[in-house]
């Protein structure tokens, strides 16, 4: 299905060469009066109307005047009724500025255009047809397939318009240059522009194994061993990985993703996490490993995408000016496995994060692809060539869980694969995600509740396979649980543990409760660290870093700093940080 759609939208992309044909309208040309093309459109005073209409809307309305159904007739000769379908596809192309054009029936937009403007637009259309023809006949598609193709075309046209709008890369040419003369030179410039933007293909590694990805891991966990050797079906898959906290789910996901990259199922990946703190931590982890997912000579880009990514020092240090070639920069830093590089063109907009070879961001950035947001088609198109990895899938409320289910369905329909990670995924959510992925592929699966844990489930369009995997022996432990009845008893317990040199974390339900707890502990002579979401972002990042440094896992911590350390916070302490307390 993915290959068929790929061939379809690549061939239909010829249509999109005329995406900005609405710029021939007088009202658009009048925006900069000193460049008014009087030789083509006549006198500006007489021939230009004052309608304020976007050129994408004008271009959509021009389809009748451009006689698309006639000039593209050979391409749609096998279709029973191509008219409505051509209109749908043209609507996807015309909406190349990130949102669909209004389609409430014919308007007077074209009527208000000058005759010379319409004539110039038609001449351009004929030149484009002559340049890209003859058109190969397209096999007729089902309505659902055309709907899927329309999203692909909209996203592709959107990114082509973004890259092609760089006036430094594509300066204006002389008025007498024909389209046929312009095109060969434009193709060369486009190739350079794609490389400079950082979105050219990066060849995956031929060694998708744990030894290459994680040379410091001496003993793989049962989960990591399983994903390293399990059989993978052909085509898009959804892998749901459920295992205990600290079992190495992230490493397992990367091993599986590396195998999918090598098999040609994707060109990159996007990690979606619940919070900015978890996204920052994942970016730091991937900075050390992402290059090993690709061939040694490759120069993959790594991007961080959330509302405060500009405050992450490591990400800012990775951003390269567009004038610097990634390959040259990588050569300078050869041997530095922790170096991360990201083209400035990608880094300047979170919507472009899905075009990087490896993206890390908060889940909301991906969910915007299934909400009525501007450039949602671009997000979906970028994701379609990426393995979508969703961490902490159990962490979302009912509303976001429904959005995630819809995203998984869309991702499958566009030919993408996904990996879901969770320590405590409810069986109903597993069932919903599996059913949505199969539905996106045009299939249906029956998900039976499983008593097994840890568990790995692989879903395709035709079936489902669940495999119980063992847990790491060092993850099993007996933990005494003590019920503490009120805040007074909690204060006494924290003071007692801290006085003996233990490190303590106290999670409260609300910011005001956390602040109150800190004040009460200070009255008892302690100096707790407070963390909640209302801190200024710079202060919050500093506190998070101090917590991580002080409360590292046993094999990498300074015990002198952690003695008697008390941390008080809200739900941030449940999901956003990796720390160890007594």
XYZ file of N, CA and C in Angstrom, residues 374-503:
390
model
N -3.037 24.562 11.411
C -2.344 24.912 10.176
C -1.119 24.016 9.989
N -0.907 23.598 8.766
C 0.217 22.734 8.386
C 0.101 21.332 8.975
N -1.110 20.885 9.325
C -1.251 19.533 9.842
C -0.860 18.503 8.791
N -1.129 18.782 7.517
C -0.752 17.843 6.453
C 0.764 17.698 6.371
N 1.489 18.788 6.629
C 2.948 18.726 6.615
C 3.450 17.820 7.739
N 2.852 17.943 8.920
C 3.252 17.084 10.042
C 3.006 15.612 9.698
N 1.819 15.317 9.165
C 1.485 13.929 8.838
C 2.380 13.387 7.735
N 2.652 14.217 6.724
C 3.517 13.772 5.630
C 4.930 13.503 6.142
N 5.454 14.402 6.986
C 6.778 14.177 7.543
C 6.824 12.922 8.395
N 5.791 12.705 9.206
C 5.735 11.518 10.056
C 5.610 10.228 9.257
N 4.990 10.293 8.090
C 4.728 9.069 7.324
C 6.009 8.335 6.963
N 7.111 9.039 6.863
C 8.404 8.421 6.566
C 9.247 8.242 7.824
N 8.616 8.393 8.976
C 9.317 8.267 10.250
C 8.673 7.171 11.092
N 9.470 6.470 11.864
C 8.926 5.549 12.855
C 8.478 6.397 14.036
N 7.208 6.367 14.333
C 6.664 7.144 15.444
C 6.815 6.322 16.727
N 7.603 6.829 17.666
C 7.824 6.142 18.936
C 7.178 6.971 20.043
N 6.168 6.425 20.683
C 5.439 7.130 21.743
C 5.813 6.511 23.080
N 6.447 7.301 23.937
C 6.854 6.820 25.248
C 5.816 7.215 26.294
N 5.745 6.440 27.372
C 4.811 6.712 28.476
C 3.376 6.832 27.958
N 2.953 5.902 27.121
C 1.637 6.011 26.475
C 0.494 5.993 27.475
N 0.741 5.456 28.672
C -0.310 5.398 29.692
C -0.528 6.744 30.383
N 0.301 7.738 30.069
C 0.325 8.968 30.856
C -0.733 9.991 30.453
N -1.520 9.712 29.424
C -2.402 10.739 28.885
C -3.837 10.553 29.348
N -4.538 11.675 29.441
C -5.939 11.608 29.843
C -6.787 11.072 28.696
N -8.095 10.943 28.963
C -8.980 10.323 27.964
C -8.995 11.103 26.662
N -8.950 12.423 26.754
C -8.996 13.260 25.550
C -7.753 13.042 24.693
N -6.569 13.127 25.312
C -5.333 12.954 24.556
C -5.171 11.513 24.085
N -5.671 10.562 24.862
C -5.599 9.166 24.433
C -6.396 8.940 23.152
N -7.545 9.620 23.034
C -8.335 9.508 21.809
C -7.596 10.137 20.635
N -6.947 11.256 20.881
C -6.152 11.888 19.819
C -4.998 10.981 19.398
N -4.361 10.338 20.373
C -3.262 9.427 20.048
C -3.770 8.261 19.202
N -4.933 7.737 19.549
C -5.515 6.646 18.762
C -5.757 7.082 17.322
N -6.274 8.286 17.142
C -6.524 8.782 15.792
C -5.207 9.008 15.049
N -4.174 9.494 15.741
C -2.870 9.687 15.107
C -2.301 8.355 14.623
N -2.428 7.306 15.436
C -1.933 5.992 15.047
C -2.664 5.505 13.798
N -3.974 5.756 13.724
C -4.744 5.358 12.541
C -4.266 6.107 11.297
N -4.093 7.417 11.415
C -3.612 8.225 10.287
C -2.228 7.759 9.854
N -1.368 7.540 10.841
C 0.012 7.150 10.543
C 0.047 5.840 9.766
N -0.787 4.894 10.168
C -0.854 3.618 9.452
C -1.377 3.819 8.037
N -2.411 4.643 7.878
C -2.989 4.874 6.551
C -1.971 5.473 5.593
N -1.052 6.276 6.115
C -0.024 6.894 5.283
C 1.203 6.005 5.126
N 1.132 4.781 5.665
C 2.210 3.815 5.445
C 3.294 3.814 6.489
N 3.068 4.454 7.640
C 4.103 4.542 8.659
C 4.029 3.430 9.689
N 5.142 3.168 10.341
C 5.211 2.213 11.442
C 5.331 2.967 12.758
N 4.920 2.325 13.856
C 4.927 2.979 15.158
C 5.336 2.001 16.245
N 5.895 2.554 17.328
C 6.274 1.778 18.503
C 5.704 2.492 19.725
N 4.950 1.771 20.539
C 4.346 2.325 21.750
C 5.039 1.717 22.959
N 5.471 2.558 23.902
C 6.157 2.103 25.107
C 5.336 2.448 26.338
N 5.248 1.510 27.269
C 4.516 1.780 28.494
C 4.888 0.755 29.557
N 4.867 1.214 30.798
C 5.047 0.290 31.916
C 3.709 -0.192 32.450
N 2.671 0.607 32.254
C 1.355 0.275 32.832
C 0.242 0.599 31.851
N 0.273 0.014 30.681
C -0.732 0.301 29.662
C -2.017 -0.481 29.956
N -3.144 0.204 30.128
C -4.404 -0.522 30.334
C -4.748 -1.381 29.118
N -5.367 -2.526 29.351
C -5.686 -3.441 28.256
C -6.644 -2.806 27.257
N -7.563 -1.950 27.730
C -8.482 -1.276 26.816
C -7.735 -0.340 25.871
N -6.704 0.328 26.379
C -5.935 1.230 25.524
C -5.112 0.436 24.513
N -4.554 -0.694 24.943
C -3.837 -1.552 23.993
C -4.771 -1.989 22.874
N -5.979 -2.353 23.235
C -6.965 -2.796 22.255
C -7.309 -1.666 21.287
N -7.514 -0.468 21.799
C -7.873 0.675 20.948
C -6.758 1.025 19.981
N -5.519 1.034 20.464
C -4.381 1.375 19.607
C -4.189 0.336 18.508
N -4.305 -0.931 18.866
C -4.136 -2.002 17.878
C -5.234 -1.932 16.818
N -6.478 -1.722 17.261
C -7.597 -1.657 16.313
C -7.455 -0.453 15.389
N -6.999 0.681 15.919
C -6.848 1.889 15.108
C -5.775 1.700 14.047
N -4.652 1.075 14.419
C -3.575 0.861 13.447
C -4.039 -0.064 12.321
N -4.704 -1.159 12.692
C -5.207 -2.081 11.671
C -6.231 -1.397 10.773
N -7.089 -0.561 11.367
C -8.084 0.164 10.571
C -7.407 1.100 9.576
N -6.335 1.757 10.013
C -5.617 2.643 9.105
C -5.052 1.911 7.905
N -4.721 0.640 8.096
C -4.202 -0.173 6.996
C -5.311 -0.856 6.202
N -6.562 -0.567 6.573
C -7.682 -1.169 5.869
C -8.042 -2.549 6.353
N -7.579 -2.933 7.550
C -7.849 -4.261 8.082
C -8.573 -4.201 9.412
N -8.587 -5.322 10.086
C -9.268 -5.423 11.369
C -8.609 -6.530 12.170
N -8.399 -6.288 13.465
C -7.795 -7.303 14.319
C -8.640 -7.483 15.580
N -8.583 -8.661 16.106
C -9.250 -8.967 17.363
C -8.188 -9.031 18.454
N -8.341 -8.191 19.469
C -7.366 -8.124 20.552
C -7.962 -8.766 21.795
N -7.351 -9.837 22.231
C -7.812 -10.523 23.428
C -7.001 -10.050 24.632
N -7.662 -9.874 25.784
C -6.909 -9.490 26.994
C -5.830 -10.520 27.301
N -4.665 -10.066 27.707
C -3.563 -10.971 27.999
C -3.122 -10.796 29.452
N -2.972 -11.893 30.170
C -2.498 -11.801 31.551
C -0.983 -11.674 31.640
N -0.291 -11.796 30.489
C 1.169 -11.803 30.491
C 1.736 -10.395 30.680
N 2.850 -10.339 31.379
C 3.588 -9.093 31.577
C 4.975 -9.479 32.068
N 6.019 -8.929 31.448
C 6.089 -8.019 30.294
C 5.540 -8.664 29.005
N 5.167 -7.799 28.062
C 4.500 -8.269 26.847
C 4.904 -7.403 25.657
N 5.104 -8.059 24.516
C 5.333 -7.335 23.263
C 4.284 -7.773 22.258
N 3.606 -6.802 21.670
C 2.546 -7.073 20.710
C 2.903 -6.429 19.379
N 2.780 -7.180 18.291
C 3.016 -6.640 16.949
C 1.713 -6.726 16.166
N 1.309 -5.576 15.603
C 0.052 -5.467 14.874
C 0.328 -5.128 13.420
N -0.354 -5.802 12.507
C -0.323 -5.469 11.082
C -1.762 -5.260 10.625
N -1.952 -5.104 9.327
C -3.299 -4.930 8.814
C -4.097 -6.209 8.773
N -3.423 -7.324 8.966
C -4.115 -8.610 8.837
C -4.094 -9.457 10.096
N -3.369 -9.034 11.111
C -3.319 -9.873 12.298
C -2.537 -9.250 13.423
N -2.423 -10.019 14.492
C -1.775 -9.559 15.707
C -1.041 -10.729 16.337
N 0.147 -10.460 16.859
C 0.919 -11.490 17.550
C 1.434 -10.917 18.860
N 1.131 -11.580 19.963
C 1.578 -11.147 21.279
C 2.561 -12.160 21.835
N 3.639 -11.663 22.444
C 4.677 -12.543 22.959
C 5.049 -12.114 24.378
N 4.913 -13.016 25.328
C 5.357 -12.747 26.693
C 6.878 -12.823 26.742
N 7.504 -11.842 27.363
C 8.959 -11.833 27.500
C 9.307 -11.765 28.981
N 10.459 -12.296 29.317
C 10.867 -12.281 30.716
C 11.294 -10.904 31.170
N 11.306 -10.696 32.443
C 11.752 -9.432 33.011
C 13.185 -9.568 33.495
N 13.900 -8.472 33.569
C 15.260 -8.500 34.084
C 15.240 -8.901 35.557
N 16.086 -9.824 35.951
C 16.087 -10.275 37.350
C 16.299 -9.145 38.347
N 17.132 -8.149 37.961
C 17.406 -7.073 38.916
C 16.258 -6.073 39.030
N 15.206 -6.251 38.209
C 14.036 -5.376 38.320
C 13.036 -5.912 39.347
N 13.189 -7.156 39.737
C 12.259 -7.737 40.698
C 12.724 -7.418 42.112
N 11.807 -6.955 42.945
C 12.165 -6.603 44.309
C 10.933 -6.594 45.193
N 11.150 -6.662 46.474
C 10.076 -6.537 47.443
C 10.156 -5.156 48.082
N 9.082 -4.399 47.972
C 9.043 -3.047 48.513
C 7.982 -2.971 49.600
N 8.370 -2.624 50.819
C 7.360 -2.442 51.866
C 6.536 -1.190 51.602
N 5.241 -1.270 51.785
C 4.334 -0.142 51.582
C 3.750 0.268 52.927
N 3.820 1.539 53.221
C 3.315 2.054 54.484
C 2.288 3.137 54.209
N 1.113 3.017 54.781
C 0.073 4.036 54.629
C 0.311 5.158 55.635
N 0.368 6.376 55.138
C 0.557 7.550 55.992
C -0.733 8.348 55.974
N -1.333 8.548 57.127
C -2.708 9.044 57.185
C -2.894 10.517 56.928
N -1.937 11.374 57.318
C -2.152 12.814 57.150
C -0.816 13.516 56.950
N -0.885 14.816 56.682
C 0.309 15.604 56.389
C 1.270 15.615 57.576
N 0.722 15.674 58.805
C 1.577 15.692 59.995
C 2.440 14.449 60.056
N 1.847 13.273 59.807
C 2.615 12.031 59.805
C 3.622 12.002 58.655
N 3.236 12.556 57.528
C 4.153 12.602 56.384
C 5.384 13.445 56.715
N 5.178 14.594 57.347
C 6.287 15.456 57.753
C 7.240 14.695 58.665
N 6.654 13.990 59.632
C 7.481 13.242 60.575
C 8.285 12.161 59.868
N 7.673 11.498 58.882
C 8.356 10.431 58.158
C 9.502 10.987 57.320
N 9.275 12.096 56.633
C 10.331 12.712 55.818
C 11.498 13.134 56.697
N 11.201 13.768 57.822
C 12.251 14.225 58.728
C 13.074 13.045 59.246
N 12.383 11.955 59.571
C 13.072 10.781 60.105
C 14.033 10.190 59.072
N 13.557 10.002 57.816
C 14.407 9.408 56.778
C 15.570 10.326 56.437
N 15.289 11.628 56.306
C 16.343 12.578 55.937
C 17.400 12.692 57.032
N 16.976 12.617 58.288
C 17.927 12.729 59.401
C 18.889 11.555 59.441
N 18.495 10.420 58.849
C 19.362 9.250 58.784
C 20.202 9.232 57.507
N 20.115 10.319 56.728
C 20.917 10.408 55.511
C 20.233 9.910 54.269
N 18.956 9.554 54.352
C 18.239 9.068 53.187
C 17.760 10.196 52.288
N 17.618 9.895 51.008
C 17.060 10.851 50.046
C 15.571 10.582 49.906
